[in-house]
mmCIF file of C-alpha atoms in Angstrom:
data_model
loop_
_atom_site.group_PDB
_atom_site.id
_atom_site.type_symbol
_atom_site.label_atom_id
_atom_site.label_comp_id
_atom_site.label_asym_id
_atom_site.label_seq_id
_atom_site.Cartn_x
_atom_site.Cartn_y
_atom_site.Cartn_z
ATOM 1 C CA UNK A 262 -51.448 -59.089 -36.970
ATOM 2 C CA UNK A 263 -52.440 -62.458 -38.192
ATOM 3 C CA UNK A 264 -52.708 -61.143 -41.767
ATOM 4 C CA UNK A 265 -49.213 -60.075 -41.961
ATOM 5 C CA UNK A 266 -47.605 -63.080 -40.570
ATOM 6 C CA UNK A 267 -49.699 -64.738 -43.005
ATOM 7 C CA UNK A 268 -48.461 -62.518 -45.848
ATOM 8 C CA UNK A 269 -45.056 -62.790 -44.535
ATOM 9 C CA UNK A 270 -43.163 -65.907 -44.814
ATOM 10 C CA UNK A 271 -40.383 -65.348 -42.906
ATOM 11 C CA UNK A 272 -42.509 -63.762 -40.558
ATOM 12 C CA UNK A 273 -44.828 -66.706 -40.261
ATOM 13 C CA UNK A 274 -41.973 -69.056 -40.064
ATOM 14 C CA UNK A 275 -40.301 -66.532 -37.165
ATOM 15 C CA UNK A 276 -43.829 -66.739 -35.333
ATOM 16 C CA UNK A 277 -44.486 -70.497 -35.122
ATOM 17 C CA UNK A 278 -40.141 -71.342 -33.878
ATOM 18 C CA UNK A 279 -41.818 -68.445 -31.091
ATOM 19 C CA UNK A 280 -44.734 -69.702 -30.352
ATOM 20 C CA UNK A 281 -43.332 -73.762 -30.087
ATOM 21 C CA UNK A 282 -40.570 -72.362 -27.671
ATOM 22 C CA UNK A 283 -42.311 -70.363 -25.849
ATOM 23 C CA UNK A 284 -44.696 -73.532 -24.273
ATOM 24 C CA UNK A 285 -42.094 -74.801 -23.062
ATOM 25 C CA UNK A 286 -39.868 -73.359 -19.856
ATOM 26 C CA UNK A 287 -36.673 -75.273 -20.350
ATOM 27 C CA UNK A 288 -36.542 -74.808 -23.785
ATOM 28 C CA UNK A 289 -37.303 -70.644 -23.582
ATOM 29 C CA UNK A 290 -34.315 -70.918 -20.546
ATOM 30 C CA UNK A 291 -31.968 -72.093 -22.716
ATOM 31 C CA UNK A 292 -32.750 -69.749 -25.622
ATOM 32 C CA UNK A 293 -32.796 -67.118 -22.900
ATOM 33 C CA UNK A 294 -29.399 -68.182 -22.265
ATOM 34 C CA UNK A 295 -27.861 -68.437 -25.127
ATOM 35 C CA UNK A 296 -29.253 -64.906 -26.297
ATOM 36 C CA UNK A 297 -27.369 -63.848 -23.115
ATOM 37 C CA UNK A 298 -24.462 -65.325 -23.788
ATOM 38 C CA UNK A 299 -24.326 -64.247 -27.771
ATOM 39 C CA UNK A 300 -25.150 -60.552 -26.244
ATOM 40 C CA UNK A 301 -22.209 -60.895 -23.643
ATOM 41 C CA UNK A 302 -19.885 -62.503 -26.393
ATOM 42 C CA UNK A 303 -20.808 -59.264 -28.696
ATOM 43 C CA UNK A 304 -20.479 -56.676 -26.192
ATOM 44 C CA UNK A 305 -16.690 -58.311 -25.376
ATOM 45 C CA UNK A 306 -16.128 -57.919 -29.133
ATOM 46 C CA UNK A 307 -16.912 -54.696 -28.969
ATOM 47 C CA UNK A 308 -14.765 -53.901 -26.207
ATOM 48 C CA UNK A 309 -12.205 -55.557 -27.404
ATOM 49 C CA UNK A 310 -12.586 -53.454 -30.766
ATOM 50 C CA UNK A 311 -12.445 -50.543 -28.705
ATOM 51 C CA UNK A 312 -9.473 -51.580 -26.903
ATOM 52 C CA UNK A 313 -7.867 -52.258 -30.009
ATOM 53 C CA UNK A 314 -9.213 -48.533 -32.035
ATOM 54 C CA UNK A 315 -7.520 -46.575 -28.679
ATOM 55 C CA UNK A 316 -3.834 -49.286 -28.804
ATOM 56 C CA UNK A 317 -3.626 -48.533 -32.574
ATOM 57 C CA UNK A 318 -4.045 -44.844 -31.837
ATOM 58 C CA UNK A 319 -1.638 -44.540 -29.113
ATOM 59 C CA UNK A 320 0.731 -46.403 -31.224
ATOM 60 C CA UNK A 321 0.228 -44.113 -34.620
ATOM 61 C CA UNK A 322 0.688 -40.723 -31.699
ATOM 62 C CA UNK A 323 3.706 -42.601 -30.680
ATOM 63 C CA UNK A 324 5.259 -43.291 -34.115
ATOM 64 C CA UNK A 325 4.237 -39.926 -35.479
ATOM 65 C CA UNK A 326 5.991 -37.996 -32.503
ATOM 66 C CA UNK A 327 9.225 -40.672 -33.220
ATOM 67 C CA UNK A 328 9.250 -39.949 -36.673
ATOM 68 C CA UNK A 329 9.165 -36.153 -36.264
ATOM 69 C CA UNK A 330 11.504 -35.796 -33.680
ATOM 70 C CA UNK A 331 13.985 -38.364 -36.233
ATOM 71 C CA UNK A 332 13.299 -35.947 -39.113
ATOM 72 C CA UNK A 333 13.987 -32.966 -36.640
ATOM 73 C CA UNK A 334 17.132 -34.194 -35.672
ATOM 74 C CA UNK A 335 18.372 -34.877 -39.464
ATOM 75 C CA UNK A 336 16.831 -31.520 -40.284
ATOM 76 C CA UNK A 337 19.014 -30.048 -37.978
ATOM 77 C CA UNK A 338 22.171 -31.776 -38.708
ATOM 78 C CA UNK A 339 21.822 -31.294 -42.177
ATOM 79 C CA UNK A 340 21.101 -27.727 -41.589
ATOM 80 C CA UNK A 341 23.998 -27.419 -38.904
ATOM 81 C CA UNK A 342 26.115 -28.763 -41.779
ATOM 82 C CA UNK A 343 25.090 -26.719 -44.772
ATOM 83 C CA UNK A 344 25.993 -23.286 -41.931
ATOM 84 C CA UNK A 345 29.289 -24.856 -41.357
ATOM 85 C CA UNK A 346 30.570 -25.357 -45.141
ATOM 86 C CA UNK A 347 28.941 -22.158 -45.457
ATOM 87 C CA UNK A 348 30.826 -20.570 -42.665
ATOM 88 C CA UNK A 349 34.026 -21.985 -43.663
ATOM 89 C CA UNK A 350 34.034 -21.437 -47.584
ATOM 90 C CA UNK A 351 33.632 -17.337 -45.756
ATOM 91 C CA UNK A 352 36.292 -17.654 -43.642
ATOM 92 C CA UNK A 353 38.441 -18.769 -46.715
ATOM 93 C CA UNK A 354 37.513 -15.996 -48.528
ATOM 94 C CA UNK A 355 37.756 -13.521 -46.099
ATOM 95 C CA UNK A 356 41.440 -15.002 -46.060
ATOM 96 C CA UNK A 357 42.208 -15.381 -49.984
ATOM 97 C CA UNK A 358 41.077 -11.707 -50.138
ATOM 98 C CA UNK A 359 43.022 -10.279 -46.943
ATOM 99 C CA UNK A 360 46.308 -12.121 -48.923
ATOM 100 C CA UNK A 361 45.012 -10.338 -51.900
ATOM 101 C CA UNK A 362 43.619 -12.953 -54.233
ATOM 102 C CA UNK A 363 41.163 -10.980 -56.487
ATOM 103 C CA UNK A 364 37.386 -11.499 -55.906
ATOM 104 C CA UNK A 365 36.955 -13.175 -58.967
ATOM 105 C CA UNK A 366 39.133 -16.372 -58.128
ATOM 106 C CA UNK A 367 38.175 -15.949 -54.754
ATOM 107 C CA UNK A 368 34.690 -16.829 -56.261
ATOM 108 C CA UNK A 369 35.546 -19.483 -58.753
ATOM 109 C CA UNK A 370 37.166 -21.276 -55.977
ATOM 110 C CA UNK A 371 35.013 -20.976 -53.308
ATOM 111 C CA UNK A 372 31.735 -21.465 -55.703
ATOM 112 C CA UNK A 373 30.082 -18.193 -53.546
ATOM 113 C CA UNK A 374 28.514 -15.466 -54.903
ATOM 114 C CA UNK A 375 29.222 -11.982 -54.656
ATOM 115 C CA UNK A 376 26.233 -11.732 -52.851
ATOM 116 C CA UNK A 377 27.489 -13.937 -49.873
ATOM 117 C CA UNK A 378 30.167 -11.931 -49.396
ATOM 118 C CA UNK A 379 28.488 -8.886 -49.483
ATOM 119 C CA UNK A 380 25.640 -9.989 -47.131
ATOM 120 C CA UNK A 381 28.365 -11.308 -44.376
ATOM 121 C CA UNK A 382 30.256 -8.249 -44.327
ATOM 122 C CA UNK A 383 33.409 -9.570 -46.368
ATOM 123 C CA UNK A 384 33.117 -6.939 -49.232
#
């Protein structure tokens, strides 16, 4: 052992603080106490890291399930919206044709296609 704290600087260096502290009992207490307290001061940290890790996940849950019920809601509405313009440019055809407008103005003027009409029972 004496070889490699020889060999070793820092070890040698590390040995002798030991060794000089160690002799004497007030000086080892206070090391001994303020190893505690730098242990106790890094396992708060820790916790407190922790603490933190779990707030800022429960806040990104929170703001995730806020942000998709927001885009639900205009997802909806804009859906609800795009059925209704739908539903009415049908009904006006259905009308424009039952006063017999021909299906080709019917079209130009409601900007449907044939298809719609076909699909929702109008032709």
């Amino acid at each position: 052992m004496e070889i490699l704290v020889d060999k070793t600087p820092d070890l040698s260096k590390a040995f002798a603080i030991l060794e000089k502290y160690s002799s004497d009992p007030a000086q080892k207490r206070r090391i001994e106490e303020k190893l505690k307290s730098d242990r106790d001061y890094a396992y708060d940290l820790a916790g407190s890291f922790e603490r933190g890790e779990q707030t800022g996940k429960q806040k990104g849950k929170l703001e995730g399930k806020l942000e998709g019920k927001l885009e639900g809601k205009l997802e909806g509405r804009l859906e609800g919206k795009l059925e209704g313009k739908l539903e009415g440019k049908l009904e006006d055809a259905r009308e424009m044709l039952a006063k017999g407008i021909d299906l080709k103005t019917v079209l130009e003027i409601t900007k449907l296609a044939e298809k719609n009409l076909r699909d929702h029972g109008i032709l």
